[in-house]
PDB file of C-alpha atoms in Angstrom:
ATOM      1  CA  MET R 217     -42.211  42.087  27.167  1.00  0.00           C
ATOM      2  CA  THR R 218     -41.188  43.786  24.094  1.00  0.00           C
ATOM      3  CA  GLU R 219     -42.837  42.669  20.629  1.00  0.00           C
ATOM      4  CA  VAL R 220     -41.508  41.237  18.223  1.00  0.00           C
ATOM      5  CA  LEU R 221     -41.696  43.277  15.308  1.00  0.00           C
ATOM      6  CA  PRO R 222     -41.508  41.469  11.595  1.00  0.00           C
ATOM      7  CA  THR R 223     -37.741  43.372   9.532  1.00  0.00           C
ATOM      8  CA  PRO R 224     -38.526  46.137   7.180  1.00  0.00           C
ATOM      9  CA  PRO R 225     -38.402  45.430   2.991  1.00  0.00           C
ATOM     10  CA  TRP R 226     -35.424  47.915   2.897  1.00  0.00           C
ATOM     11  CA  LYS R 227     -33.385  46.244   5.685  1.00  0.00           C
ATOM     12  CA  LYS R 228     -30.814  42.726   4.619  1.00  0.00           C
ATOM     13  CA  PRO R 229     -31.792  39.820   7.102  1.00  0.00           C
ATOM     14  CA  ARG R 230     -28.944  38.583   8.790  1.00  0.00           C
ATOM     15  CA  ARG R 231     -27.054  35.811   8.317  1.00  0.00           C
ATOM     16  CA  PRO R 232     -27.562  32.737  10.230  1.00  0.00           C
ATOM     17  CA  ALA R 233     -24.846  31.367  12.692  1.00  0.00           C
ATOM     18  CA  ALA R 234     -22.411  29.315  11.141  1.00  0.00           C
ATOM     19  CA  PRO R 235     -22.743  26.118  12.369  1.00  0.00           C
ATOM     20  CA  SER R 236     -19.808  25.579  15.095  1.00  0.00           C
ATOM     21  CA  ARG R 237     -17.434  23.215  13.971  1.00  0.00           C
ATOM     22  CA  GLU R 238     -15.192  20.590  15.683  1.00  0.00           C
ATOM     23  CA  PRO R 239     -11.753  21.791  16.174  1.00  0.00           C
ATOM     24  CA  LEU R 240      -8.916  20.241  14.117  1.00  0.00           C
ATOM     25  CA  THR R 241      -7.236  17.525  15.441  1.00  0.00           C
ATOM     26  CA  ALA R 242      -4.331  15.844  13.255  1.00  0.00           C
ATOM     27  CA  ASP R 243      -6.444  12.378  13.305  1.00  0.00           C
ATOM     28  CA  LYS R 244      -9.086  14.679  11.625  1.00  0.00           C
ATOM     29  CA  ILE R 245      -6.592  16.135   8.721  1.00  0.00           C
ATOM     30  CA  VAL R 246      -4.970  11.819   8.571  1.00  0.00           C
ATOM     31  CA  ASP R 247      -8.832  10.933   8.127  1.00  0.00           C
ATOM     32  CA  ALA R 248      -8.751  13.231   4.923  1.00  0.00           C
ATOM     33  CA  ALA R 249      -6.051  12.808   3.529  1.00  0.00           C
ATOM     34  CA  LEU R 250      -5.862   9.050   3.327  1.00  0.00           C
ATOM     35  CA  LYS R 251      -9.653   9.503   1.738  1.00  0.00           C
ATOM     36  CA  VAL R 252      -7.988  12.075  -0.999  1.00  0.00           C
ATOM     37  CA  LEU R 253      -5.580   9.183  -1.101  1.00  0.00           C
ATOM     38  CA  ASP R 254      -8.258   6.096  -1.708  1.00  0.00           C
ATOM     39  CA  THR R 255     -10.140   7.851  -3.828  1.00  0.00           C
ATOM     40  CA  GLU R 256      -7.813  10.051  -6.070  1.00  0.00           C
ATOM     41  CA  GLY R 257      -4.640   8.643  -4.962  1.00  0.00           C
ATOM     42  CA  LEU R 258      -1.517  10.024  -3.366  1.00  0.00           C
ATOM     43  CA  ASP R 259      -0.221  12.262  -5.989  1.00  0.00           C
ATOM     44  CA  ALA R 260      -3.378  13.968  -4.915  1.00  0.00           C
ATOM     45  CA  VAL R 261      -3.048  14.544  -1.585  1.00  0.00           C
ATOM     46  CA  SER R 262      -1.504  18.033  -0.727  1.00  0.00           C
ATOM     47  CA  MET R 263      -2.249  20.896   1.813  1.00  0.00           C
ATOM     48  CA  ARG R 264      -3.931  22.327  -0.256  1.00  0.00           C
ATOM     49  CA  ARG R 265      -6.465  19.431  -1.628  1.00  0.00           C
ATOM     50  CA  VAL R 266      -6.940  17.651   1.921  1.00  0.00           C
ATOM     51  CA  ALA R 267      -8.037  21.440   3.340  1.00  0.00           C
ATOM     52  CA  ASP R 268     -11.034  21.863   1.587  1.00  0.00           C
ATOM     53  CA  GLU R 269     -11.825  18.127   2.176  1.00  0.00           C
ATOM     54  CA  LEU R 270     -12.091  19.422   5.631  1.00  0.00           C
ATOM     55  CA  HIS R 271     -13.749  22.895   4.325  1.00  0.00           C
ATOM     56  CA  THR R 272     -11.278  24.650   5.910  1.00  0.00           C
ATOM     57  CA  GLY R 273      -7.802  26.811   4.653  1.00  0.00           C
ATOM     58  CA  ALA R 274      -3.906  25.041   3.872  1.00  0.00           C
ATOM     59  CA  ALA R 275      -3.107  27.651   6.686  1.00  0.00           C
ATOM     60  CA  SER R 276      -5.298  26.164   9.754  1.00  0.00           C
ATOM     61  CA  LEU R 277      -3.630  22.556   9.085  1.00  0.00           C
ATOM     62  CA  TYR R 278       0.031  23.833   9.562  1.00  0.00           C
ATOM     63  CA  ALA R 279      -0.956  24.043  13.327  1.00  0.00           C
ATOM     64  CA  HIS R 280      -0.651  20.373  13.619  1.00  0.00           C
ATOM     65  CA  VAL R 281       1.235  19.115  10.582  1.00  0.00           C
ATOM     66  CA  ALA R 282       4.515  21.118   9.943  1.00  0.00           C
ATOM     67  CA  ASN R 283       4.185  20.295   5.851  1.00  0.00           C
ATOM     68  CA  LYS R 284       2.451  18.053   3.719  1.00  0.00           C
ATOM     69  CA  GLU R 285       6.010  15.274   3.865  1.00  0.00           C
ATOM     70  CA  GLU R 286       5.293  14.908   7.568  1.00  0.00           C
ATOM     71  CA  LEU R 287       0.951  14.207   6.784  1.00  0.00           C
ATOM     72  CA  LEU R 288       2.506  12.125   4.125  1.00  0.00           C
ATOM     73  CA  ASP R 289       4.990   9.868   7.031  1.00  0.00           C
ATOM     74  CA  LEU R 290       0.896  10.103   9.630  1.00  0.00           C
ATOM     75  CA  VAL R 291      -0.668   7.937   6.525  1.00  0.00           C
ATOM     76  CA  ARG R 292       1.468   5.704   6.455  1.00  0.00           C
ATOM     77  CA  GLU R 293       1.520   5.625  10.294  1.00  0.00           C
ATOM     78  CA  ARG R 294      -2.217   4.932   9.724  1.00  0.00           C
ATOM     79  CA  VAL R 295      -1.953   2.231   7.089  1.00  0.00           C
ATOM     80  CA  LEU R 296       0.425   0.611   8.934  1.00  0.00           C
ATOM     81  CA  SER R 297      -1.089   0.557  12.415  1.00  0.00           C
ATOM     82  CA  GLU R 298      -3.670  -2.105  10.172  1.00  0.00           C
ATOM     83  CA  VAL R 299      -1.316  -4.752  10.060  1.00  0.00           C
ATOM     84  CA  ARG R 300      -1.501  -7.386  12.387  1.00  0.00           C
ATOM     85  CA  LEU R 301       0.915  -9.167  13.896  1.00  0.00           C
ATOM     86  CA  PRO R 302       2.062 -12.672  15.572  1.00  0.00           C
ATOM     87  CA  GLU R 303       4.066 -13.083  18.522  1.00  0.00           C
ATOM     88  CA  PRO R 304       7.349 -15.162  16.361  1.00  0.00           C
ATOM     89  CA  ASP R 305       7.483 -18.703  16.180  1.00  0.00           C
ATOM     90  CA  PRO R 306      10.609 -20.659  15.978  1.00  0.00           C
ATOM     91  CA  ALA R 307       8.658 -23.646  14.835  1.00  0.00           C
ATOM     92  CA  ARG R 308       6.450 -21.266  12.085  1.00  0.00           C
ATOM     93  CA  TRP R 309       9.036 -19.077  11.196  1.00  0.00           C
ATOM     94  CA  GLN R 310       8.373 -19.351   7.416  1.00  0.00           C
ATOM     95  CA  ASP R 311       5.082 -19.553   7.425  1.00  0.00           C
ATOM     96  CA  GLN R 312       4.947 -16.966   9.324  1.00  0.00           C
ATOM     97  CA  ILE R 313       7.600 -14.560   7.287  1.00  0.00           C
ATOM     98  CA  ARG R 314       4.325 -15.760   4.653  1.00  0.00           C
ATOM     99  CA  GLU R 315       1.588 -14.437   6.435  1.00  0.00           C
ATOM    100  CA  LEU R 316       3.351 -10.862   7.931  1.00  0.00           C
ATOM    101  CA  ALA R 317       3.584 -10.288   3.899  1.00  0.00           C
ATOM    102  CA  PHE R 318       0.511 -10.836   3.076  1.00  0.00           C
ATOM    103  CA  GLU R 319      -0.918  -9.043   6.144  1.00  0.00           C
ATOM    104  CA  ILE R 320       1.757  -5.755   5.150  1.00  0.00           C
ATOM    105  CA  GLN R 321       0.221  -6.678   1.642  1.00  0.00           C
ATOM    106  CA  ARG R 322      -3.580  -6.314   1.999  1.00  0.00           C
ATOM    107  CA  ALA R 323      -2.734  -3.373   4.194  1.00  0.00           C
ATOM    108  CA  HIS R 324      -1.221  -1.709   0.611  1.00  0.00           C
ATOM    109  CA  ALA R 325      -3.967  -2.472  -1.436  1.00  0.00           C
ATOM    110  CA  GLN R 326      -6.390  -0.748   0.702  1.00  0.00           C
ATOM    111  CA  HIS R 327      -5.717   2.282   0.241  1.00  0.00           C
ATOM    112  CA  ARG R 328      -3.917   2.311  -3.348  1.00  0.00           C
ATOM    113  CA  ASP R 329      -0.657   3.060  -4.205  1.00  0.00           C
ATOM    114  CA  ILE R 330       0.137   3.508  -0.662  1.00  0.00           C
ATOM    115  CA  ALA R 331       3.475   1.846  -1.505  1.00  0.00           C
ATOM    116  CA  ARG R 332       4.874   4.187  -2.543  1.00  0.00           C
ATOM    117  CA  LEU R 333       6.192   5.723   0.123  1.00  0.00           C
ATOM    118  CA  SER R 334       7.636   2.917   1.683  1.00  0.00           C
ATOM    119  CA  LEU R 335       9.798   2.761  -1.051  1.00  0.00           C
ATOM    120  CA  GLY R 336      13.398   4.952  -0.470  1.00  0.00           C
ATOM    121  CA  ASN R 337      12.110   6.060   3.134  1.00  0.00           C
ATOM    122  CA  ILE R 338      13.789   4.203   6.367  1.00  0.00           C
ATOM    123  CA  PRO R 339      11.301   3.544   8.725  1.00  0.00           C
ATOM    124  CA  VAL R 340      11.015   6.037  11.920  1.00  0.00           C
ATOM    125  CA  GLY R 341       7.423   6.115  13.054  1.00  0.00           C
ATOM    126  CA  TYR R 342       6.037   3.516  15.765  1.00  0.00           C
ATOM    127  CA  HIS R 343       3.631   1.510  13.375  1.00  0.00           C
ATOM    128  CA  ALA R 344       7.067   1.290  10.730  1.00  0.00           C
ATOM    129  CA  LEU R 345       8.968   0.197  13.308  1.00  0.00           C
ATOM    130  CA  ARG R 346       6.572  -1.865  14.922  1.00  0.00           C
ATOM    131  CA  VAL R 347       6.157  -3.470  11.876  1.00  0.00           C
ATOM    132  CA  GLY R 348       9.895  -3.906  11.383  1.00  0.00           C
ATOM    133  CA  GLU R 349      10.614  -5.814  14.605  1.00  0.00           C
ATOM    134  CA  CYS R 350       7.904  -7.644  14.411  1.00  0.00           C
ATOM    135  CA  MET R 351       9.661  -9.856  10.859  1.00  0.00           C
ATOM    136  CA  LEU R 352      13.509  -9.299  12.237  1.00  0.00           C
ATOM    137  CA  ALA R 353      11.732 -11.156  15.383  1.00  0.00           C
ATOM    138  CA  ILE R 354      10.522 -13.499  13.141  1.00  0.00           C
ATOM    139  CA  MET R 355      13.830 -14.763  11.564  1.00  0.00           C
ATOM    140  CA  LEU R 356      16.088 -14.394  14.641  1.00  0.00           C
ATOM    141  CA  ALA R 357      13.450 -16.680  16.449  1.00  0.00           C
ATOM    142  CA  GLY R 358      13.689 -19.139  13.402  1.00  0.00           C
ATOM    143  CA  GLY R 359      17.625 -19.577  13.652  1.00  0.00           C
ATOM    144  CA  VAL R 360      18.471 -16.876  10.529  1.00  0.00           C
ATOM    145  CA  PRO R 361      21.697 -15.221  12.111  1.00  0.00           C
ATOM    146  CA  SER R 362      21.502 -12.027  12.679  1.00  0.00           C
ATOM    147  CA  ASN R 363      23.625 -10.307  10.303  1.00  0.00           C
ATOM    148  CA  VAL R 364      21.250 -12.260   7.670  1.00  0.00           C
ATOM    149  CA  ALA R 365      18.163 -11.169   9.607  1.00  0.00           C
ATOM    150  CA  ALA R 366      18.671  -7.525   8.779  1.00  0.00           C
ATOM    151  CA  LEU R 367      19.555  -7.991   5.321  1.00  0.00           C
ATOM    152  CA  ALA R 368      16.648  -9.801   4.339  1.00  0.00           C
ATOM    153  CA  THR R 369      14.597  -6.987   7.148  1.00  0.00           C
ATOM    154  CA  ASP R 370      15.558  -4.844   3.967  1.00  0.00           C
ATOM    155  CA  ARG R 371      14.932  -7.037   0.606  1.00  0.00           C
ATOM    156  CA  LEU R 372      11.823  -8.072   2.676  1.00  0.00           C
ATOM    157  CA  SER R 373      10.331  -5.112   2.396  1.00  0.00           C
ATOM    158  CA  LEU R 374      11.095  -3.868  -0.636  1.00  0.00           C
ATOM    159  CA  TYR R 375       9.866  -6.651  -2.685  1.00  0.00           C
ATOM    160  CA  ILE R 376       6.210  -6.550  -0.337  1.00  0.00           C
ATOM    161  CA  ALA R 377       6.539  -2.385  -1.242  1.00  0.00           C
ATOM    162  CA  ALA R 378       7.572  -3.443  -5.102  1.00  0.00           C
ATOM    163  CA  ASP R 379       4.791  -5.911  -5.681  1.00  0.00           C
ATOM    164  CA  SER R 380       1.822  -3.943  -3.797  1.00  0.00           C
ATOM    165  CA  TYR R 381       2.897  -0.731  -5.805  1.00  0.00           C
ATOM    166  CA  GLU R 382       3.280  -2.261  -9.351  1.00  0.00           C
ATOM    167  CA  GLY R 383       0.117  -4.413  -8.786  1.00  0.00           C
ATOM    168  CA  ALA R 384      -1.956  -0.127  -7.768  1.00  0.00           C
ATOM    169  CA  LEU R 385      -0.089   0.427 -11.616  1.00  0.00           C
ATOM    170  CA  ILE R 386      -1.621  -1.816 -13.000  1.00  0.00           C
ATOM    171  CA  VAL R 387      -4.842  -1.101 -11.204  1.00  0.00           C
ATOM    172  CA  SER R 388      -4.690   2.451 -12.051  1.00  0.00           C
ATOM    173  CA  ARG R 389      -3.636   2.365 -15.298  1.00  0.00           C
ATOM    174  CA  TYR R 390      -5.943  -0.809 -16.173  1.00  0.00           C
ATOM    175  CA  LYS R 391      -8.719   0.499 -13.979  1.00  0.00           C
ATOM    176  CA  LEU R 392      -9.111  -2.975 -13.573  1.00  0.00           C
ATOM    177  CA  ASP R 393     -11.880  -1.190 -10.629  1.00  0.00           C
ATOM    178  CA  SER R 394     -14.596  -2.691 -12.170  1.00  0.00           C
ATOM    179  CA  PRO R 395     -15.810  -6.246 -13.518  1.00  0.00           C
ATOM    180  CA  GLU R 396     -15.934  -5.046 -16.829  1.00  0.00           C
ATOM    181  CA  ALA R 397     -12.368  -3.228 -17.484  1.00  0.00           C
ATOM    182  CA  SER R 398     -10.975  -6.688 -15.435  1.00  0.00           C
ATOM    183  CA  GLU R 399     -12.810  -8.054 -18.853  1.00  0.00           C
ATOM    184  CA  HIS R 400     -10.794  -5.816 -21.390  1.00  0.00           C
ATOM    185  CA  PHE R 401      -7.780  -6.214 -18.757  1.00  0.00           C
ATOM    186  CA  GLN R 402      -8.396 -10.162 -19.690  1.00  0.00           C
ATOM    187  CA  ALA R 403      -8.684  -9.428 -23.936  1.00  0.00           C
ATOM    188  CA  HIS R 404      -5.352  -7.261 -23.821  1.00  0.00           C
ATOM    189  CA  LEU R 405      -3.661 -10.657 -22.200  1.00  0.00           C
ATOM    190  CA  SER R 406      -4.591 -12.921 -24.572  1.00  0.00           C
ATOM    191  CA  GLU R 407      -3.093 -10.894 -27.035  1.00  0.00           C
ATOM    192  CA  ILE R 408      -0.265 -10.506 -25.434  1.00  0.00           C
ATOM    193  CA  HIS R 409      -0.028 -14.048 -25.649  1.00  0.00           C
ATOM    194  CA  GLU R 410      -1.446 -14.151 -29.607  1.00  0.00           C
ATOM    195  CA  TYR R 411       1.724 -11.674 -29.635  1.00  0.00           C
ATOM    196  CA  TYR R 412       4.609 -13.399 -28.459  1.00  0.00           C
ATOM    197  CA  LYS R 413       3.423 -17.167 -30.276  1.00  0.00           C
ATOM    198  CA  THR R 414       4.652 -14.688 -33.528  1.00  0.00           C
ATOM    199  CA  LEU R 415       7.986 -13.739 -32.101  1.00  0.00           C
ATOM    200  CA  PRO R 416      10.873 -14.910 -34.312  1.00  0.00           C
ATOM    201  CA  GLN R 417      11.427 -18.669 -33.446  1.00  0.00           C
ATOM    202  CA  ASP R 418      14.644 -18.295 -34.574  1.00  0.00           C
ATOM    203  CA  ARG R 419      15.530 -15.256 -32.254  1.00  0.00           C
ATOM    204  CA  PHE R 420      12.474 -15.780 -29.094  1.00  0.00           C
ATOM    205  CA  PRO R 421      12.945 -19.918 -29.028  1.00  0.00           C
ATOM    206  CA  SER R 422      11.941 -19.271 -25.031  1.00  0.00           C
ATOM    207  CA  LEU R 423       9.555 -16.993 -25.043  1.00  0.00           C
ATOM    208  CA  ARG R 424       6.993 -18.738 -27.696  1.00  0.00           C
ATOM    209  CA  GLN R 425       7.763 -21.979 -26.379  1.00  0.00           C
ATOM    210  CA  HIS R 426       5.994 -21.340 -22.173  1.00  0.00           C
ATOM    211  CA  VAL R 427       4.761 -18.314 -22.892  1.00  0.00           C
ATOM    212  CA  ASP R 428       1.571 -20.343 -21.258  1.00  0.00           C
ATOM    213  CA  GLU R 429       3.450 -20.445 -18.488  1.00  0.00           C
ATOM    214  CA  LEU R 430       5.080 -16.682 -18.246  1.00  0.00           C
ATOM    215  CA  ILE R 431       1.183 -15.420 -18.107  1.00  0.00           C
ATOM    216  CA  GLN R 432      -0.801 -18.496 -16.121  1.00  0.00           C
ATOM    217  CA  ALA R 433       0.193 -17.278 -12.741  1.00  0.00           C
ATOM    218  CA  ASP R 434      -2.005 -14.314 -11.186  1.00  0.00           C
ATOM    219  CA  SER R 435      -1.361 -11.369  -8.585  1.00  0.00           C
ATOM    220  CA  ASP R 436      -1.052 -13.469  -5.696  1.00  0.00           C
ATOM    221  CA  GLU R 437      -0.004 -17.145  -7.121  1.00  0.00           C
ATOM    222  CA  ARG R 438       3.335 -14.546  -8.025  1.00  0.00           C
ATOM    223  CA  PHE R 439       3.853 -12.575  -5.166  1.00  0.00           C
ATOM    224  CA  ALA R 440       3.635 -15.776  -3.318  1.00  0.00           C
ATOM    225  CA  PHE R 441       6.321 -17.567  -6.025  1.00  0.00           C
ATOM    226  CA  GLY R 442       8.762 -14.444  -4.614  1.00  0.00           C
ATOM    227  CA  LEU R 443       8.282 -15.236  -0.915  1.00  0.00           C
ATOM    228  CA  ASP R 444       8.786 -18.694  -1.346  1.00  0.00           C
ATOM    229  CA  MET R 445      12.392 -18.352  -3.694  1.00  0.00           C
ATOM    230  CA  LEU R 446      13.194 -15.123  -0.580  1.00  0.00           C
ATOM    231  CA  ILE R 447      12.605 -17.734   2.052  1.00  0.00           C
ATOM    232  CA  ARG R 448      14.296 -20.932   0.495  1.00  0.00           C
ATOM    233  CA  SER R 449      17.262 -18.572   0.721  1.00  0.00           C
ATOM    234  CA  LEU R 450      17.156 -17.733   4.008  1.00  0.00           C
ATOM    235  CA  GLU R 451      16.787 -21.178   4.415  1.00  0.00           C
ATOM    236  CA  THR R 452      19.969 -21.942   3.689  1.00  0.00           C
ATOM    237  CA  TYR R 453      21.303 -19.940   6.114  1.00  0.00           C
ATOM    238  CA  THR R 454      19.597 -20.769   9.451  1.00  0.00           C
ATOM    239  CA  LEU R 455      21.632 -22.339  12.503  1.00  0.00           C
ATOM    240  CA  LYS R 456      20.874 -25.501  14.234  1.00  0.00           C
ATOM    241  CA  PRO R 457      19.338 -24.563  17.602  1.00  0.00           C
ATOM    242  CA  SER R 458      22.555 -25.986  19.181  1.00  0.00           C
ATOM    243  CA  ASP R 459      24.324 -23.210  17.296  1.00  0.00           C
ATOM    244  CA  ARG R 460      21.555 -20.671  18.803  1.00  0.00           C
ATOM    245  CA  SER R 461      23.618 -18.166  21.139  1.00  0.00           C
TER     246      SER R 461
END
């Protein structure tokens, strides 16, 4: 048996072997991209930044994701996979549209400015399509004519994404992720309220008189009100049961 001798002082000790890494996958890349998005925002998501999060080089990502555009598509798909979808119920179609809209907004709100990816993009991914399919199917079940339901699916999706994105902008601009920042924001609203009260009466009589109503509703109330306006208009298009094919 060979005796193990101490390392001579003039020889450099060997480096310990690097711990074996689990193989990289598209899912792990999306996990890392979503982590960057949630902590730093959409603009921070890049192939290099995601590679840093995974402790690897950007080149290793391209074996699984073609480019940043595909990565962002996969991230959006991951977020939309969180949206819970109902079975269309003709008797509840209006309530279901509201519930679905709030469900999409909830998914967006949990991931900072992810809603920006919905603006200017035609849905082609599986989860984006299943959300669109559900929204369209609910309206069709409720008797909304197909041409109206198709346009309404597009307009409702735009409304939800735009509202969610604006909400993310406000959170970022005023740093509303802390109680202290929320207090500062409320103080700022009070300043705006007082400023409106000082506007020239002859030029802005309506804004001066109704500033309380303009700022009283919170973001959820405003979102619900916008949905109500859209859904009420859809109701005027609905077919009677006897007219449905």
